[in-house]
Amino acid sequence: MRLRSLVAVGTACASFLTSGLLASAATLEAQAAVALRPSDARSPEAFNRITGVRELADGRVLVVDAGDARVVVIDFEGNQSRTIGRTGSGPGEYRSPARLFALAADSSLLTENGGRWFLMAGDSIVGTVRGDDAVMTRAFARMALGADATGGVLALSMAAASGAKPSPFDSVSLVRVSRIDGAAQTLVTLRPLMSRRAAGAAEARAAAPGGAATKRYALPLDGTDHAAAFCDGWTAVIRRDPFGVEWFDAAGKLSARTAPQPLRKLTSADQAQLLRWMSSHTGWPPTADVSAIAEWPTHAPRVVGDADNTLALANGMVLVHEPSTAARPRNNARVYARSGRVHTQLTLPAGYRVAGSGPGGFYIAVRQDDGAERLQRHPAWVASPSLVCAN
């Protein structure tokens, strides 16, 4: 079943006015931190690794647990949860659910890592996107980075110069692919999927003496820039180095960006703090020994890991989790408005990660002592403008 035949193009959504193309770094750093408001609901069960959260119109919440390969719907008011579908290869069955993106009304796009995509209506899987679908054939490794209610899917596209075979060391294009006809619009060029420094470290680990007796861990600090898609067709791109946020409107035009912020040198004190943050925030690596890391970067990262550390909020802003270092010891998440400026700096307790948002508030994945995660609902920490695309 094809994606474009199942989801109607959404009506035009309200968008925020943007002011100015460039926001200064001084403005970005001037925002005072606010604390998370107390939770008003908690999931009745624990999860392994929450990678997708979608609030439905009736207040129930869809949750993708990539660690346990399942999709769950939670009724916070009734303190109940139920698994949707099951593991398998048949109709309505999934093998490795990864991300969940809001489409028009109460429909959603559920994706697998390198596998199939599924269409959901409310809490039901209603269709499977075929592998030869025009959108999937244009998405690198069949990986979607986002989707919107106006007919687009955000994806990566790889191409090499002079007809050579693409490699992970080549720059990649960020494209918005139409669900209607499969046409692809290139928005911007992103950094390569893998750095040669990281590849060199992997080769060194493989050749290191001691084999399995000397366990070393690789930090997920490299990779391409992050991107987030919004239901009204806007896109946010978060640059790793130098750090910055760029906004593209529904027509694919650059609308605003922050002033690029060069990364500072990573110190030995930073290493210990960064390792603590990563262990509590992502569950990886499972060590507090800085000498167990295969190779440390030369500069302190402002963005780490996979794209679920960057979140498209329901109010049209983008949230970026920033890893802790000695200079930035707290567990902070910055919210950027479409003007390119910081709207809020949210200070979270250790082990807390914003996993989703909606009219009901913000959904926080809280890592437990045993490594599992609980999902908590928290009221918005500050009054927000009306949603960009309401359910």
PDB file of N, CA and C in Angstrom, residues 321-373:
ATOM      1  N   HIS A 321      19.000  18.533  23.071  1.00  0.00           N
ATOM      2  CA  HIS A 321      19.670  18.123  24.306  1.00  0.00           C
ATOM      3  C   HIS A 321      21.167  18.388  24.155  1.00  0.00           C
ATOM      4  N   GLU A 322      21.739  19.118  25.091  1.00  0.00           N
ATOM      5  CA  GLU A 322      23.160  19.439  25.018  1.00  0.00           C
ATOM      6  C   GLU A 322      23.917  18.650  26.083  1.00  0.00           C
ATOM      7  N   PRO A 323      24.922  17.871  25.681  1.00  0.00           N
ATOM      8  CA  PRO A 323      25.651  17.040  26.639  1.00  0.00           C
ATOM      9  C   PRO A 323      26.413  17.877  27.665  1.00  0.00           C
ATOM     10  N   SER A 324      26.549  17.325  28.855  1.00  0.00           N
ATOM     11  CA  SER A 324      27.247  18.022  29.933  1.00  0.00           C
ATOM     12  C   SER A 324      28.756  17.937  29.762  1.00  0.00           C
ATOM     13  N   THR A 325      29.415  19.015  30.122  1.00  0.00           N
ATOM     14  CA  THR A 325      30.871  19.055  30.224  1.00  0.00           C
ATOM     15  C   THR A 325      31.203  19.793  31.520  1.00  0.00           C
ATOM     16  N   ALA A 326      32.481  19.945  31.809  1.00  0.00           N
ATOM     17  CA  ALA A 326      32.868  20.661  33.028  1.00  0.00           C
ATOM     18  C   ALA A 326      32.364  22.105  32.999  1.00  0.00           C
ATOM     19  N   ALA A 327      32.353  22.706  31.809  1.00  0.00           N
ATOM     20  CA  ALA A 327      31.874  24.081  31.679  1.00  0.00           C
ATOM     21  C   ALA A 327      30.347  24.167  31.687  1.00  0.00           C
ATOM     22  N   ARG A 328      29.691  23.097  31.283  1.00  0.00           N
ATOM     23  CA  ARG A 328      28.227  23.032  31.253  1.00  0.00           C
ATOM     24  C   ARG A 328      27.799  21.771  32.011  1.00  0.00           C
ATOM     25  N   PRO A 329      27.874  21.789  33.347  1.00  0.00           N
ATOM     26  CA  PRO A 329      27.694  20.555  34.108  1.00  0.00           C
ATOM     27  C   PRO A 329      26.252  20.065  34.216  1.00  0.00           C
ATOM     28  N   ARG A 330      25.268  20.916  33.938  1.00  0.00           N
ATOM     29  CA  ARG A 330      23.880  20.508  34.124  1.00  0.00           C
ATOM     30  C   ARG A 330      23.348  19.759  32.902  1.00  0.00           C
ATOM     31  N   ASN A 331      22.247  19.064  33.147  1.00  0.00           N
ATOM     32  CA  ASN A 331      21.541  18.369  32.063  1.00  0.00           C
ATOM     33  C   ASN A 331      20.562  19.367  31.446  1.00  0.00           C
ATOM     34  N   ASN A 332      20.990  20.054  30.410  1.00  0.00           N
ATOM     35  CA  ASN A 332      20.200  21.125  29.811  1.00  0.00           C
ATOM     36  C   ASN A 332      19.668  20.735  28.440  1.00  0.00           C
ATOM     37  N   ALA A 333      18.524  21.300  28.114  1.00  0.00           N
ATOM     38  CA  ALA A 333      17.960  21.204  26.771  1.00  0.00           C
ATOM     39  C   ALA A 333      17.554  22.611  26.358  1.00  0.00           C
ATOM     40  N   ARG A 334      17.997  23.032  25.179  1.00  0.00           N
ATOM     41  CA  ARG A 334      17.656  24.370  24.696  1.00  0.00           C
ATOM     42  C   ARG A 334      16.568  24.271  23.643  1.00  0.00           C
ATOM     43  N   VAL A 335      15.627  25.195  23.746  1.00  0.00           N
ATOM     44  CA  VAL A 335      14.516  25.277  22.798  1.00  0.00           C
ATOM     45  C   VAL A 335      14.739  26.500  21.923  1.00  0.00           C
ATOM     46  N   TYR A 336      14.804  26.273  20.605  1.00  0.00           N
ATOM     47  CA  TYR A 336      15.068  27.357  19.647  1.00  0.00           C
ATOM     48  C   TYR A 336      13.785  27.706  18.904  1.00  0.00           C
ATOM     49  N   ALA A 337      13.492  29.010  18.857  1.00  0.00           N
ATOM     50  CA  ALA A 337      12.342  29.506  18.112  1.00  0.00           C
ATOM     51  C   ALA A 337      12.720  29.687  16.653  1.00  0.00           C
ATOM     52  N   ARG A 338      11.716  29.929  15.818  1.00  0.00           N
ATOM     53  CA  ARG A 338      11.961  30.035  14.385  1.00  0.00           C
ATOM     54  C   ARG A 338      12.611  31.357  13.986  1.00  0.00           C
ATOM     55  N   SER A 339      12.793  32.237  14.928  1.00  0.00           N
ATOM     56  CA  SER A 339      13.586  33.439  14.670  1.00  0.00           C
ATOM     57  C   SER A 339      15.072  33.125  14.679  1.00  0.00           C
ATOM     58  N   GLY A 340      15.447  31.901  15.135  1.00  0.00           N
ATOM     59  CA  GLY A 340      16.842  31.524  15.276  1.00  0.00           C
ATOM     60  C   GLY A 340      17.371  31.758  16.674  1.00  0.00           C
ATOM     61  N   ARG A 341      16.555  32.314  17.547  1.00  0.00           N
ATOM     62  CA  ARG A 341      16.994  32.630  18.904  1.00  0.00           C
ATOM     63  C   ARG A 341      16.569  31.551  19.894  1.00  0.00           C
ATOM     64  N   VAL A 342      17.270  31.500  21.032  1.00  0.00           N
ATOM     65  CA  VAL A 342      16.897  30.580  22.093  1.00  0.00           C
ATOM     66  C   VAL A 342      15.618  31.093  22.747  1.00  0.00           C
ATOM     67  N   HIS A 343      14.617  30.231  22.844  1.00  0.00           N
ATOM     68  CA  HIS A 343      13.364  30.584  23.508  1.00  0.00           C
ATOM     69  C   HIS A 343      13.435  30.233  24.989  1.00  0.00           C
ATOM     70  N   THR A 344      13.951  29.052  25.285  1.00  0.00           N
ATOM     71  CA  THR A 344      14.021  28.560  26.660  1.00  0.00           C
ATOM     72  C   THR A 344      15.231  27.665  26.813  1.00  0.00           C
ATOM     73  N   GLN A 345      15.871  27.739  27.976  1.00  0.00           N
ATOM     74  CA  GLN A 345      16.871  26.740  28.359  1.00  0.00           C
ATOM     75  C   GLN A 345      16.287  25.956  29.516  1.00  0.00           C
ATOM     76  N   LEU A 346      15.970  24.702  29.259  1.00  0.00           N
ATOM     77  CA  LEU A 346      15.319  23.858  30.251  1.00  0.00           C
ATOM     78  C   LEU A 346      16.357  23.038  31.000  1.00  0.00           C
ATOM     79  N   THR A 347      16.343  23.141  32.327  1.00  0.00           N
ATOM     80  CA  THR A 347      17.259  22.365  33.160  1.00  0.00           C
ATOM     81  C   THR A 347      16.533  21.134  33.688  1.00  0.00           C
ATOM     82  N   LEU A 348      17.102  19.960  33.409  1.00  0.00           N
ATOM     83  CA  LEU A 348      16.495  18.682  33.764  1.00  0.00           C
ATOM     84  C   LEU A 348      17.313  17.966  34.824  1.00  0.00           C
ATOM     85  N   PRO A 349      16.681  17.150  35.661  1.00  0.00           N
ATOM     86  CA  PRO A 349      17.440  16.289  36.568  1.00  0.00           C
ATOM     87  C   PRO A 349      18.262  15.283  35.769  1.00  0.00           C
ATOM     88  N   ALA A 350      19.268  14.721  36.378  1.00  0.00           N
ATOM     89  CA  ALA A 350      20.096  13.708  35.710  1.00  0.00           C
ATOM     90  C   ALA A 350      19.225  12.525  35.311  1.00  0.00           C
ATOM     91  N   GLY A 351      19.470  12.011  34.107  1.00  0.00           N
ATOM     92  CA  GLY A 351      18.724  10.863  33.630  1.00  0.00           C
ATOM     93  C   GLY A 351      17.397  11.195  32.989  1.00  0.00           C
ATOM     94  N   TYR A 352      17.066  12.494  32.874  1.00  0.00           N
ATOM     95  CA  TYR A 352      15.812  12.906  32.244  1.00  0.00           C
ATOM     96  C   TYR A 352      16.076  13.306  30.796  1.00  0.00           C
ATOM     97  N   ARG A 353      15.158  12.925  29.899  1.00  0.00           N
ATOM     98  CA  ARG A 353      15.283  13.248  28.479  1.00  0.00           C
ATOM     99  C   ARG A 353      13.907  13.552  27.917  1.00  0.00           C
ATOM    100  N   VAL A 354      13.757  14.683  27.248  1.00  0.00           N
ATOM    101  CA  VAL A 354      12.486  15.017  26.620  1.00  0.00           C
ATOM    102  C   VAL A 354      12.305  14.111  25.403  1.00  0.00           C
ATOM    103  N   ALA A 355      11.199  13.356  25.376  1.00  0.00           N
ATOM    104  CA  ALA A 355      10.968  12.388  24.307  1.00  0.00           C
ATOM    105  C   ALA A 355       9.817  12.776  23.390  1.00  0.00           C
ATOM    106  N   GLY A 356       9.012  13.763  23.781  1.00  0.00           N
ATOM    107  CA  GLY A 356       7.886  14.167  22.956  1.00  0.00           C
ATOM    108  C   GLY A 356       7.125  15.298  23.608  1.00  0.00           C
ATOM    109  N   SER A 357       6.172  15.864  22.859  1.00  0.00           N
ATOM    110  CA  SER A 357       5.349  16.936  23.393  1.00  0.00           C
ATOM    111  C   SER A 357       4.012  16.945  22.690  1.00  0.00           C
ATOM    112  N   GLY A 358       3.048  17.635  23.284  1.00  0.00           N
ATOM    113  CA  GLY A 358       1.720  17.755  22.713  1.00  0.00           C
ATOM    114  C   GLY A 358       0.911  18.717  23.546  1.00  0.00           C
ATOM    115  N   PRO A 359      -0.380  18.885  23.235  1.00  0.00           N
ATOM    116  CA  PRO A 359      -1.219  19.778  24.033  1.00  0.00           C
ATOM    117  C   PRO A 359      -1.249  19.407  25.512  1.00  0.00           C
ATOM    118  N   GLY A 360      -1.056  18.104  25.812  1.00  0.00           N
ATOM    119  CA  GLY A 360      -1.095  17.670  27.207  1.00  0.00           C
ATOM    120  C   GLY A 360       0.148  18.002  27.996  1.00  0.00           C
ATOM    121  N   GLY A 361       1.214  18.420  27.327  1.00  0.00           N
ATOM    122  CA  GLY A 361       2.445  18.758  28.027  1.00  0.00           C
ATOM    123  C   GLY A 361       3.652  18.142  27.359  1.00  0.00           C
ATOM    124  N   PHE A 362       4.681  17.914  28.154  1.00  0.00           N
ATOM    125  CA  PHE A 362       5.937  17.354  27.660  1.00  0.00           C
ATOM    126  C   PHE A 362       6.124  15.960  28.254  1.00  0.00           C
ATOM    127  N   TYR A 363       6.621  15.055  27.430  1.00  0.00           N
ATOM    128  CA  TYR A 363       6.782  13.665  27.828  1.00  0.00           C
ATOM    129  C   TYR A 363       8.263  13.377  28.021  1.00  0.00           C
ATOM    130  N   ILE A 364       8.606  12.976  29.236  1.00  0.00           N
ATOM    131  CA  ILE A 364       9.998  12.833  29.655  1.00  0.00           C
ATOM    132  C   ILE A 364      10.315  11.361  29.894  1.00  0.00           C
ATOM    133  N   ALA A 365      11.355  10.864  29.237  1.00  0.00           N
ATOM    134  CA  ALA A 365      11.868   9.524  29.492  1.00  0.00           C
ATOM    135  C   ALA A 365      12.844   9.622  30.664  1.00  0.00           C
ATOM    136  N   VAL A 366      12.559   8.914  31.730  1.00  0.00           N
ATOM    137  CA  VAL A 366      13.372   8.971  32.951  1.00  0.00           C
ATOM    138  C   VAL A 366      14.082   7.640  33.130  1.00  0.00           C
ATOM    139  N   ARG A 367      15.403   7.671  33.111  1.00  0.00           N
ATOM    140  CA  ARG A 367      16.175   6.440  33.239  1.00  0.00           C
ATOM    141  C   ARG A 367      16.229   6.006  34.700  1.00  0.00           C
ATOM    142  N   GLN A 368      15.870   4.737  34.944  1.00  0.00           N
ATOM    143  CA  GLN A 368      15.861   4.166  36.281  1.00  0.00           C
ATOM    144  C   GLN A 368      17.235   3.583  36.631  1.00  0.00           C
ATOM    145  N   ASP A 369      17.394   3.216  37.896  1.00  0.00           N
ATOM    146  CA  ASP A 369      18.666   2.650  38.344  1.00  0.00           C
ATOM    147  C   ASP A 369      18.999   1.343  37.625  1.00  0.00           C
ATOM    148  N   ASP A 370      17.967   0.593  37.200  1.00  0.00           N
ATOM    149  CA  ASP A 370      18.204  -0.673  36.518  1.00  0.00           C
ATOM    150  C   ASP A 370      18.406  -0.500  35.016  1.00  0.00           C
ATOM    151  N   GLY A 371      18.422   0.748  34.524  1.00  0.00           N
ATOM    152  CA  GLY A 371      18.639   1.019  33.113  1.00  0.00           C
ATOM    153  C   GLY A 371      17.372   1.162  32.300  1.00  0.00           C
ATOM    154  N   ALA A 372      16.225   0.769  32.857  1.00  0.00           N
ATOM    155  CA  ALA A 372      14.960   0.909  32.148  1.00  0.00           C
ATOM    156  C   ALA A 372      14.511   2.370  32.167  1.00  0.00           C
ATOM    157  N   GLU A 373      13.527   2.689  31.313  1.00  0.00           N
ATOM    158  CA  GLU A 373      12.999   4.048  31.260  1.00  0.00           C
ATOM    159  C   GLU A 373      11.505   4.058  31.571  1.00  0.00           C
TER     160      GLU A 373
END
